[in-house]
GROMACS .gro file of C-alpha atoms in nm:
model
  459
    1MET     CA    1   0.887   2.029  -0.995
    2SER     CA    2   1.176   1.829  -1.127
    3THR     CA    3   1.117   1.632  -1.444
    4SER     CA    4   1.276   1.336  -1.266
    5MET     CA    5   0.961   1.315  -1.057
    6PHE     CA    6   0.782   1.164  -1.359
    7ARG     CA    7   1.072   0.972  -1.514
    8SER     CA    8   0.890   0.637  -1.502
    9LEU     CA    9   0.618   0.777  -1.730
   10SER     CA   10   0.868   0.782  -2.017
   11ILE     CA   11   0.831   0.402  -2.029
   12PHE     CA   12   0.540   0.294  -2.250
   13ASN     CA   13   0.420   0.003  -2.037
   14TYR     CA   14   0.428   0.206  -1.719
   15ARG     CA   15   0.251   0.499  -1.885
   16VAL     CA   16  -0.031   0.272  -2.002
   17TRP     CA   17  -0.052   0.110  -1.659
   18PHE     CA   18  -0.064   0.451  -1.485
   19ILE     CA   19  -0.360   0.571  -1.693
   20GLY     CA   20  -0.553   0.245  -1.659
   21ALA     CA   21  -0.490   0.228  -1.286
   22LEU     CA   22  -0.600   0.589  -1.239
   23VAL     CA   23  -0.937   0.531  -1.404
   24SER     CA   24  -0.990   0.201  -1.224
   25ASN     CA   25  -0.894   0.350  -0.888
   26VAL     CA   26  -1.145   0.632  -0.931
   27GLY     CA   27  -1.416   0.369  -0.961
   28ALA     CA   28  -1.278   0.173  -0.666
   29TRP     CA   29  -1.292   0.479  -0.441
   30MET     CA   30  -1.644   0.554  -0.562
   31GLN     CA   31  -1.753   0.202  -0.468
   32ALA     CA   32  -1.579   0.212  -0.129
   33THR     CA   33  -1.755   0.538  -0.042
   34ALA     CA   34  -2.094   0.406  -0.151
   35GLN     CA   35  -2.047   0.075   0.031
   36ASN     CA   36  -1.962   0.244   0.361
   37TRP     CA   37  -2.253   0.487   0.330
   38VAL     CA   38  -2.496   0.204   0.250
   39VAL     CA   39  -2.392   0.013   0.562
   40LEU     CA   40  -2.403   0.320   0.784
   41THR     CA   41  -2.729   0.480   0.668
   42GLN     CA   42  -2.936   0.232   0.459
   43LEU     CA   43  -2.871  -0.107   0.617
   44THR     CA   44  -2.827   0.019   0.975
   45ASN     CA   45  -2.921   0.323   1.180
   46ASN     CA   46  -2.583   0.498   1.183
   47ASP     CA   47  -2.411   0.191   1.333
   48ALA     CA   48  -2.035   0.248   1.312
   49ALA     CA   49  -1.973  -0.097   1.461
   50ALA     CA   50  -2.147  -0.260   1.163
   51MET     CA   51  -1.918  -0.063   0.933
   52GLY     CA   52  -1.622  -0.192   1.130
   53VAL     CA   53  -1.740  -0.551   1.082
   54THR     CA   54  -1.781  -0.492   0.708
   55MET     CA   55  -1.427  -0.357   0.684
   56ALA     CA   56  -1.295  -0.648   0.890
   57LEU     CA   57  -1.456  -0.903   0.658
   58GLN     CA   58  -1.320  -0.727   0.351
   59PHE     CA   59  -0.964  -0.694   0.479
   60ALA     CA   60  -0.926  -1.026   0.661
   61PRO     CA   61  -0.854  -1.245   0.352
   62PRO     CA   62  -0.522  -1.073   0.263
   63LEU     CA   63  -0.396  -1.172   0.607
   64LEU     CA   64  -0.541  -1.524   0.612
   65LEU     CA   65  -0.433  -1.612   0.258
   66VAL     CA   66  -0.095  -1.439   0.258
   67SER     CA   67   0.120  -1.748   0.198
   68VAL     CA   68  -0.087  -1.859  -0.102
   69THR     CA   69  -0.134  -1.515  -0.259
   70GLY     CA   70   0.234  -1.427  -0.231
   71TRP     CA   71   0.341  -1.753  -0.392
   72VAL     CA   72   0.085  -1.706  -0.671
   73ALA     CA   73   0.217  -1.353  -0.739
   74ASP     CA   74   0.572  -1.493  -0.775
   75ARG     CA   75   0.486  -1.814  -0.959
   76PHE     CA   76   0.238  -1.706  -1.230
   77ASP     CA   77   0.228  -1.442  -1.502
   78ARG     CA   78   0.129  -1.132  -1.305
   79ARG     CA   79  -0.023  -0.959  -1.605
   80LYS     CA   80  -0.264  -1.245  -1.671
   81LEU     CA   81  -0.332  -1.287  -1.300
   82ILE     CA   82  -0.433  -0.922  -1.267
   83MET     CA   83  -0.664  -0.956  -1.569
   84CYS     CA   84  -0.841  -1.244  -1.390
   85THR     CA   85  -0.879  -1.061  -1.060
   86GLN     CA   86  -0.995  -0.737  -1.223
   87SER     CA   87  -1.256  -0.925  -1.428
   88THR     CA   88  -1.388  -1.092  -1.112
   89LEU     CA   89  -1.409  -0.760  -0.929
   90LEU     CA   90  -1.601  -0.619  -1.225
   91LEU     CA   91  -1.862  -0.896  -1.196
   92LEU     CA   92  -1.895  -0.843  -0.820
   93ALA     CA   93  -1.949  -0.468  -0.871
   94VAL     CA   94  -2.226  -0.533  -1.126
   95THR     CA   95  -2.398  -0.778  -0.891
   96LEU     CA   96  -2.383  -0.536  -0.599
   97GLY     CA   97  -2.525  -0.256  -0.811
   98VAL     CA   98  -2.815  -0.468  -0.933
   99LEU     CA   99  -2.901  -0.587  -0.581
  100LEU     CA  100  -2.906  -0.230  -0.453
  101LEU     CA  101  -3.114  -0.100  -0.744
  102THR     CA  102  -3.370  -0.378  -0.699
  103GLY     CA  103  -3.392  -0.314  -0.325
  104VAL     CA  104  -3.303  -0.666  -0.208
  105MET     CA  105  -2.969  -0.586  -0.043
  106THR     CA  106  -2.947  -0.677   0.327
  107LEU     CA  107  -2.673  -0.640   0.587
  108PRO     CA  108  -2.585  -1.014   0.586
  109LEU     CA  109  -2.566  -1.004   0.205
  110MET     CA  110  -2.334  -0.704   0.224
  111PHE     CA  111  -2.117  -0.890   0.473
  112GLY     CA  112  -2.095  -1.179   0.226
  113PHE     CA  113  -1.997  -0.953  -0.063
  114ALA     CA  114  -1.740  -0.775   0.155
  115LEU     CA  115  -1.579  -1.114   0.223
  116ALA     CA  116  -1.586  -1.206  -0.148
  117LEU     CA  117  -1.428  -0.872  -0.242
  118GLY     CA  118  -1.162  -0.936   0.019
  119VAL     CA  119  -1.073  -1.280  -0.120
  120VAL     CA  120  -1.028  -1.149  -0.475
  121THR     CA  121  -0.837  -0.843  -0.352
  122ALA     CA  122  -0.606  -1.072  -0.154
  123PHE     CA  123  -0.478  -1.211  -0.485
  124ASP     CA  124  -0.501  -0.881  -0.673
  125ASN     CA  125  -0.300  -0.658  -0.437
  126PRO     CA  126   0.037  -0.840  -0.419
  127ALA     CA  127   0.027  -0.910  -0.792
  128ARG     CA  128  -0.039  -0.542  -0.869
  129GLN     CA  129   0.224  -0.417  -0.624
  130ALA     CA  130   0.491  -0.652  -0.758
  131PHE     CA  131   0.390  -0.591  -1.121
  132VAL     CA  132   0.495  -0.227  -1.086
  133SER     CA  133   0.854  -0.349  -1.050
  134ASP     CA  134   0.811  -0.557  -1.368
  135LEU     CA  135   0.732  -0.242  -1.566
  136VAL     CA  136   1.050  -0.045  -1.491
  137SER     CA  137   1.417  -0.104  -1.426
  138GLN     CA  138   1.554  -0.139  -1.071
  139GLU     CA  139   1.681   0.220  -1.055
  140ASN     CA  140   1.331   0.352  -1.131
  141ALA     CA  141   1.144   0.114  -0.898
  142SER     CA  142   1.113   0.360  -0.608
  143ASN     CA  143   0.989   0.634  -0.842
  144ALA     CA  144   0.740   0.396  -1.004
  145VAL     CA  145   0.602   0.292  -0.664
  146ALA     CA  146   0.560   0.656  -0.562
  147LEU     CA  147   0.387   0.748  -0.888
  148ASN     CA  148   0.162   0.446  -0.842
  149ALA     CA  149   0.066   0.590  -0.504
  150ALA     CA  150   0.008   0.927  -0.670
  151SER     CA  151  -0.233   0.762  -0.916
  152PHE     CA  152  -0.410   0.594  -0.626
  153ASN     CA  153  -0.448   0.923  -0.441
  154MET     CA  154  -0.548   1.125  -0.746
  155ALA     CA  155  -0.831   0.875  -0.772
  156ARG     CA  156  -0.902   0.921  -0.403
  157LEU     CA  157  -0.934   1.293  -0.466
  158ILE     CA  158  -1.193   1.241  -0.738
  159GLY     CA  159  -1.379   0.919  -0.654
  160PRO     CA  160  -1.535   0.990  -0.311
  161ALA     CA  161  -1.653   1.338  -0.412
  162VAL     CA  162  -1.815   1.205  -0.730
  163ALA     CA  163  -1.969   0.917  -0.534
  164GLY     CA  164  -2.116   1.156  -0.277
  165VAL     CA  165  -2.285   1.362  -0.545
  166MET     CA  166  -2.410   1.051  -0.729
  167ILE     CA  167  -2.557   0.905  -0.409
  168VAL     CA  168  -2.754   1.225  -0.352
  169LEU     CA  169  -2.870   1.251  -0.716
  170VAL     CA  170  -2.928   0.892  -0.836
  171GLY     CA  171  -2.866   0.656  -0.542
  172THR     CA  172  -2.593   0.414  -0.438
  173GLY     CA  173  -2.667   0.134  -0.686
  174TRP     CA  174  -2.550   0.333  -0.986
  175VAL     CA  175  -2.217   0.406  -0.817
  176PHE     CA  176  -2.136   0.032  -0.820
  177LEU     CA  177  -2.230   0.002  -1.187
  178VAL     CA  178  -2.009   0.298  -1.281
  179ASN     CA  179  -1.724   0.132  -1.093
  180ALA     CA  180  -1.777  -0.183  -1.300
  181VAL     CA  181  -1.725   0.019  -1.618
  182THR     CA  182  -1.398   0.167  -1.491
  183PHE     CA  183  -1.244  -0.181  -1.465
  184LEU     CA  184  -1.244  -0.186  -1.845
  185ALA     CA  185  -0.970   0.080  -1.843
  186MET     CA  186  -0.736  -0.145  -1.647
  187LEU     CA  187  -0.817  -0.449  -1.859
  188GLY     CA  188  -0.756  -0.246  -2.175
  189ALA     CA  189  -0.422  -0.121  -2.044
  190LEU     CA  190  -0.307  -0.476  -1.970
  191LEU     CA  191  -0.410  -0.589  -2.318
  192ILE     CA  192  -0.219  -0.320  -2.509
  193MET     CA  193   0.103  -0.351  -2.308
  194ARG     CA  194   0.417  -0.479  -2.477
  195PRO     CA  195   0.497  -0.804  -2.292
  196HIS     CA  196   0.846  -0.828  -2.443
  197GLU     CA  197   0.940  -0.498  -2.272
  198LEU     CA  198   0.854  -0.621  -1.921
  199VAL     CA  199   1.154  -0.664  -1.691
  200ALA     CA  200   1.250  -1.031  -1.685
  201ARG     CA  201   1.231  -1.206  -1.350
  202HIS     CA  202   1.330  -1.553  -1.240
  203ARG     CA  203   1.047  -1.770  -1.108
  204ARG     CA  204   1.104  -2.017  -0.832
  205GLY     CA  205   0.971  -2.366  -0.817
  206GLY     CA  206   0.698  -2.530  -0.615
  207PRO     CA  207   0.501  -2.487  -0.297
  208ALA     CA  208   0.801  -2.594  -0.086
  209ARG     CA  209   0.927  -2.237  -0.124
  210LEU     CA  210   0.615  -2.073   0.024
  211ALA     CA  211   0.792  -2.021   0.355
  212ASP     CA  212   1.084  -1.836   0.192
  213GLY     CA  213   0.906  -1.503   0.224
  214PHE     CA  214   0.851  -1.554   0.597
  215ARG     CA  215   1.210  -1.665   0.656
  216TYR     CA  216   1.345  -1.374   0.454
  217VAL     CA  217   1.151  -1.116   0.653
  218ALA     CA  218   1.241  -1.287   0.982
  219GLY     CA  219   1.608  -1.243   0.890
  220ARG     CA  220   1.563  -0.872   0.817
  221PRO     CA  221   1.510  -0.678   1.146
  222ASP     CA  222   1.456  -0.356   0.952
  223LEU     CA  223   1.165  -0.514   0.761
  224VAL     CA  224   1.020  -0.654   1.084
  225VAL     CA  225   1.017  -0.302   1.232
  226ILE     CA  226   0.858  -0.160   0.915
  227PHE     CA  227   0.591  -0.431   0.923
  228VAL     CA  228   0.511  -0.367   1.291
  229MET     CA  229   0.471   0.005   1.226
  230VAL     CA  230   0.255  -0.055   0.920
  231PHE     CA  231   0.038  -0.301   1.113
  232LEU     CA  232  -0.030  -0.051   1.391
  233LEU     CA  233  -0.116   0.227   1.147
  234GLY     CA  234  -0.329  -0.004   0.933
  235ALA     CA  235  -0.518  -0.147   1.229
  236PHE     CA  236  -0.602   0.172   1.418
  237GLY     CA  237  -0.510   0.469   1.203
  238MET     CA  238  -0.632   0.378   0.854
  239ASN     CA  239  -1.001   0.364   0.942
  240PHE     CA  240  -1.091   0.682   0.754
  241PRO     CA  241  -1.435   0.556   0.645
  242ILE     CA  242  -1.534   0.522   1.012
  243PHE     CA  243  -1.376   0.851   1.117
  244ALA     CA  244  -1.499   1.061   0.824
  245SER     CA  245  -1.855   0.922   0.808
  246THR     CA  246  -1.921   0.956   1.181
  247MET     CA  247  -1.764   1.303   1.195
  248ALA     CA  248  -1.974   1.408   0.894
  249LEU     CA  249  -2.286   1.299   1.081
  250GLU     CA  250  -2.169   1.480   1.394
  251PHE     CA  251  -2.141   1.799   1.193
  252GLY     CA  252  -2.484   1.740   1.038
  253ARG     CA  253  -2.360   1.656   0.686
  254GLY     CA  254  -2.486   1.391   0.442
  255ALA     CA  255  -2.331   1.164   0.181
  256ASP     CA  256  -2.189   1.457  -0.015
  257GLY     CA  257  -2.022   1.591   0.299
  258PHE     CA  258  -1.874   1.247   0.369
  259GLY     CA  259  -1.740   1.218   0.015
  260LEU     CA  260  -1.588   1.565   0.033
  261LEU     CA  261  -1.400   1.475   0.351
  262SER     CA  262  -1.243   1.178   0.172
  263SER     CA  263  -1.131   1.413  -0.103
  264PHE     CA  264  -0.962   1.642   0.151
  265VAL     CA  265  -0.764   1.339   0.271
  266ALA     CA  266  -0.669   1.281  -0.090
  267ILE     CA  267  -0.533   1.634  -0.138
  268GLY     CA  268  -0.269   1.571   0.126
  269SER     CA  269  -0.220   1.214   0.007
  270LEU     CA  270  -0.146   1.325  -0.347
  271ALA     CA  271   0.108   1.581  -0.225
  272GLY     CA  272   0.278   1.315  -0.013
  273ALA     CA  273   0.295   1.071  -0.304
  274LEU     CA  274   0.442   1.329  -0.543
  275LEU     CA  275   0.707   1.431  -0.293
  276ALA     CA  276   0.792   1.064  -0.247
  277ALA     CA  277   0.837   1.040  -0.624
  278ARG     CA  278   1.104   1.312  -0.607
  279ARG     CA  279   1.318   1.114  -0.365
  280GLU     CA  280   1.590   0.901  -0.518
  281ARG     CA  281   1.555   0.633  -0.252
  282ALA     CA  282   1.299   0.520   0.003
  283ARG     CA  283   1.444   0.577   0.349
  284MET     CA  284   1.334   0.432   0.680
  285ARG     CA  285   1.376   0.766   0.858
  286VAL     CA  286   1.096   0.909   0.641
  287VAL     CA  287   0.866   0.627   0.752
  288ILE     CA  288   0.935   0.713   1.116
  289VAL     CA  289   0.885   1.088   1.072
  290GLY     CA  290   0.565   1.025   0.875
  291ALA     CA  291   0.421   0.814   1.157
  292GLY     CA  292   0.495   1.094   1.403
  293GLY     CA  293   0.330   1.346   1.174
  294PHE     CA  294   0.023   1.125   1.147
  295ALA     CA  295  -0.004   1.126   1.528
  296VAL     CA  296   0.007   1.507   1.533
  297ALA     CA  297  -0.251   1.538   1.254
  298SER     CA  298  -0.487   1.296   1.428
  299ALA     CA  299  -0.455   1.491   1.752
  300LEU     CA  300  -0.552   1.809   1.568
  301SER     CA  301  -0.857   1.631   1.423
  302VAL     CA  302  -0.977   1.541   1.774
  303PHE     CA  303  -1.009   1.909   1.868
  304ALA     CA  304  -1.145   2.040   1.536
  305PRO     CA  305  -1.435   2.275   1.626
  306SER     CA  306  -1.611   2.272   1.288
  307TYR     CA  307  -1.656   2.071   0.969
  308GLU     CA  308  -1.422   2.304   0.782
  309ALA     CA  309  -1.151   2.281   1.049
  310TYR     CA  310  -1.177   1.903   1.053
  311ALA     CA  311  -1.149   1.894   0.674
  312ALA     CA  312  -0.831   2.104   0.695
  313THR     CA  313  -0.670   1.860   0.942
  314LEU     CA  314  -0.742   1.577   0.700
  315VAL     CA  315  -0.509   1.733   0.443
  316LEU     CA  316  -0.219   1.695   0.687
  317THR     CA  317  -0.343   1.349   0.785
  318GLY     CA  318  -0.345   1.234   0.423
  319PHE     CA  319   0.000   1.381   0.358
  320CYS     CA  320   0.158   1.204   0.656
  321VAL     CA  321  -0.004   0.865   0.611
  322VAL     CA  322   0.079   0.841   0.240
  323THR     CA  323   0.434   0.962   0.300
  324THR     CA  324   0.468   0.681   0.555
  325LEU     CA  325   0.307   0.402   0.354
  326THR     CA  326   0.450   0.495   0.012
  327THR     CA  327   0.799   0.515   0.155
  328ALA     CA  328   0.751   0.187   0.342
  329ASN     CA  329   0.629   0.018   0.023
  330GLY     CA  330   0.922   0.155  -0.178
  331TYR     CA  331   1.167   0.052   0.094
  332VAL     CA  332   1.034  -0.304   0.093
  333GLN     CA  333   1.043  -0.329  -0.287
  334THR     CA  334   1.387  -0.180  -0.341
  335THR     CA  335   1.570  -0.366  -0.061
  336THR     CA  336   1.414  -0.710  -0.112
  337ASP     CA  337   1.558  -1.000  -0.309
  338PRO     CA  338   1.376  -0.976  -0.648
  339VAL     CA  339   1.310  -1.352  -0.647
  340LEU     CA  340   1.098  -1.315  -0.332
  341ARG     CA  341   0.952  -0.971  -0.395
  342GLY     CA  342   0.598  -1.098  -0.460
  343ARG     CA  343   0.590  -1.302  -0.141
  344VAL     CA  344   0.738  -1.025   0.071
  345LEU     CA  345   0.496  -0.772  -0.076
  346ALA     CA  346   0.209  -1.011  -0.008
  347LEU     CA  347   0.320  -1.014   0.355
  348TYR     CA  348   0.341  -0.634   0.352
  349MET     CA  349  -0.009  -0.594   0.206
  350ALA     CA  350  -0.147  -0.861   0.438
  351ILE     CA  351  -0.010  -0.680   0.740
  352LEU     CA  352  -0.128  -0.340   0.615
  353LEU     CA  353  -0.477  -0.453   0.515
  354GLY     CA  354  -0.494  -0.741   0.760
  355GLY     CA  355  -0.461  -0.500   1.051
  356THR     CA  356  -0.808  -0.372   0.966
  357PRO     CA  357  -0.993  -0.686   1.090
  358VAL     CA  358  -0.822  -0.631   1.423
  359GLY     CA  359  -0.860  -0.256   1.455
  360ALA     CA  360  -1.175  -0.164   1.259
  361PRO     CA  361  -1.426  -0.342   1.489
  362ILE     CA  362  -1.254  -0.188   1.793
  363VAL     CA  363  -1.246   0.160   1.639
  364GLY     CA  364  -1.605   0.124   1.520
  365ALA     CA  365  -1.724   0.018   1.867
  366VAL     CA  366  -1.536   0.308   2.028
  367ALA     CA  367  -1.689   0.553   1.780
  368ALA     CA  368  -2.038   0.410   1.839
  369HIS     CA  369  -2.018   0.420   2.220
  370PHE     CA  370  -1.788   0.713   2.296
  371GLY     CA  371  -1.802   0.922   1.977
  372PRO     CA  372  -1.571   0.961   1.677
  373ARG     CA  373  -1.331   1.200   1.849
  374VAL     CA  374  -1.233   0.936   2.105
  375ALA     CA  375  -1.178   0.687   1.822
  376ILE     CA  376  -0.951   0.934   1.639
  377GLY     CA  377  -0.765   0.995   1.967
  378LEU     CA  378  -0.700   0.622   1.991
  379ALA     CA  379  -0.548   0.632   1.641
  380ALA     CA  380  -0.320   0.919   1.747
  381ILE     CA  381  -0.194   0.724   2.049
  382VAL     CA  382  -0.118   0.416   1.839
  383ALA     CA  383   0.067   0.629   1.583
  384VAL     CA  384   0.289   0.765   1.862
  385ILE     CA  385   0.367   0.406   1.962
  386ALA     CA  386   0.453   0.315   1.601
  387CYS     CA  387   0.684   0.616   1.570
  388ALA     CA  388   0.853   0.530   1.900
  389ILE     CA  389   0.914   0.170   1.789
  390GLY     CA  390   1.080   0.282   1.466
  391ALA     CA  391   1.292   0.550   1.634
  392SER     CA  392   1.400   0.320   1.918
  393TRP     CA  393   1.510   0.043   1.680
  394THR     CA  394   1.700   0.286   1.459
  395LEU     CA  395   1.895   0.415   1.760
  396ALA     CA  396   1.953   0.066   1.904
  397SER     CA  397   2.065  -0.080   1.570
  398GLY     CA  398   2.371   0.141   1.549
  399ARG     CA  399   2.257   0.309   1.228
  400VAL     CA  400   2.286   0.658   1.376
  401HIS     CA  401   2.633   0.815   1.377
  402ARG     CA  402   2.776   1.156   1.452
  403HIS     CA  403   2.863   1.347   1.137
  404GLU     CA  404   3.232   1.339   1.050
  405THR     CA  405   3.271   1.716   1.020
  406LYS     CA  406   2.963   1.881   1.174
  407ARG     CA  407   2.935   1.849   1.549
  408PHE     CA  408   2.559   1.874   1.587
  409LEU     CA  409   2.461   1.675   1.277
  410LEU     CA  410   2.378   1.304   1.275
  411THR     CA  411   2.385   1.060   0.983
  412VAL     CA  412   2.183   0.741   0.938
  413ASP     CA  413   2.304   0.435   0.746
  414GLU     CA  414   2.085   0.324   0.458
  415THR     CA  415   1.983  -0.027   0.352
  416ARG     CA  416   2.097  -0.144   0.009
  417PRO     CA  417   1.923  -0.415  -0.196
  418ILE     CA  418   1.978  -0.741  -0.010
  419GLN     CA  419   1.982  -1.092  -0.152
  420THR     CA  420   2.004  -1.369   0.105
  421VAL     CA  421   1.814  -1.661  -0.046
  422ALA     CA  422   2.038  -1.937  -0.177
  423PRO     CA  423   1.936  -2.061  -0.524
  424GLU     CA  424   1.784  -2.405  -0.562
  425PRO     CA  425   1.970  -2.660  -0.777
  426GLU     CA  426   1.734  -2.616  -1.069
  427ASP     CA  427   1.802  -2.242  -1.063
  428PHE     CA  428   2.159  -2.283  -1.191
  429SER     CA  429   2.234  -2.194  -1.548
  430ASP     CA  430   2.523  -2.038  -1.737
  431GLU     CA  431   2.343  -1.704  -1.728
  432ILE     CA  432   2.262  -1.715  -1.358
  433ALA     CA  433   2.602  -1.856  -1.264
  434GLY     CA  434   2.778  -1.557  -1.422
  435THR     CA  435   2.912  -1.323  -1.155
  436THR     CA  436   2.940  -0.948  -1.152
  437PRO     CA  437   3.267  -0.795  -1.021
  438ILE     CA  438   3.223  -0.587  -0.708
  439PRO     CA  439   3.441  -0.275  -0.714
  440LEU     CA  440   3.633  -0.202  -0.393
  441PRO     CA  441   3.695   0.149  -0.262
  442PRO     CA  442   4.029   0.302  -0.368
  443GLY     CA  443   4.320   0.177  -0.163
  444GLU     CA  444   4.156  -0.150  -0.057
  445ARG     CA  445   4.263  -0.490  -0.182
  446ALA     CA  446   4.063  -0.809  -0.181
  447PRO     CA  447   4.174  -1.054   0.093
  448ARG     CA  448   4.332  -1.379  -0.017
  449ALA     CA  449   4.236  -1.729   0.095
  450THR     CA  450   3.958  -1.611   0.323
  451PRO     CA  451   3.603  -1.746   0.331
  452ARG     CA  452   3.339  -1.539   0.154
  453PRO     CA  453   3.156  -1.333   0.419
  454ARG     CA  454   2.784  -1.381   0.467
  455PRO     CA  455   2.561  -1.098   0.345
  456ARG     CA  456   2.505  -0.834   0.611
  457HIS     CA  457   2.227  -0.583   0.652
  458SER     CA  458   2.308  -0.218   0.700
  459SER     CA  459   2.272  -0.138   1.063
   0.00000   0.00000   0.00000
């Protein structure tokens, strides 16, 4: 492995963030596993549809609150905002654990807590995603995003397996309490960071600019295509709790078997995230290929004859889905106007997570009535559609060209960082008004007395 894969870890603030996020994410995956198992086996009689409703309630707020959460992530100190959201999530985890240990938890109560978790997460996610870019310089942003995904998936490798064993040994309530303790690692990391080393960013003014994120994305066809693909995968493909839990029951396994399946997904996910960290840039073609690979992996899962075979297909599934989503996240971050990055990322997370309220109840109902294999087959079909949309737009956009010297080789244009939002009057200052010379290729001269061209996207 190249040392450049871990170059962002040489930065103190990012290194502290990485460790804190890893510990916190382990707890988060433990809680997610326990929550899904409680709904499926303790609060219902193996009702996958109820699990789908729970997921829908938890992931609906990021979509419904996207304009507010994105503006908040851009307007306020992200470090302090994350401390507030993480503290609130800690309190919710403690309350859930106590209710389960005392035996008073009911399905309606769980629905209510799922909604509360979703509201807090709606503010937490865009702030955390954008904060990664505050920790490193622009040239390391793509690497930092990929390593952040690696941390997330290392936790996914550990958390569900530990949760499965804990559920069998001590019960689900203690899993929530352990998760509450892990939030302290993230809070501690935020406290010991060096604020003066954070990358400076310009904050825009009031609520009148909430719509900037929507207008920016609407003017970027490449981002629209990315968002459509991510929505389809998030809505119908990213329902692993439904797939894995119902398949575990089909193969006669319990909570430990369910947790182990989630860890197999994480093995492939971690590999995908680390490979993404090696890439210098996030490219749209990787997003498209990853979506196609996810379709193939899901198709293999449909025909898995045994628990072990199904677990093996999940490694490929995890690799493809994380390759797709990590690259999409990095592409959005590194090609978006920094002033609007929080709002655009809020849109991205809302579309990724907000697809779940649409797809999870459908997938859960399909799994309950027709079996989990049919539900996984539906995910494979939708992934094919997502891949086709990305490939069709890339061809239609004129990005694909024949190689200059090799007859059978094609090249694809890449998107550079794009800034299209005109500054507001109060944004002007001597520092901001300073311009940076743009070097021209050798042999070209700047035109005289011609209007300045409007920014163009690579196409």
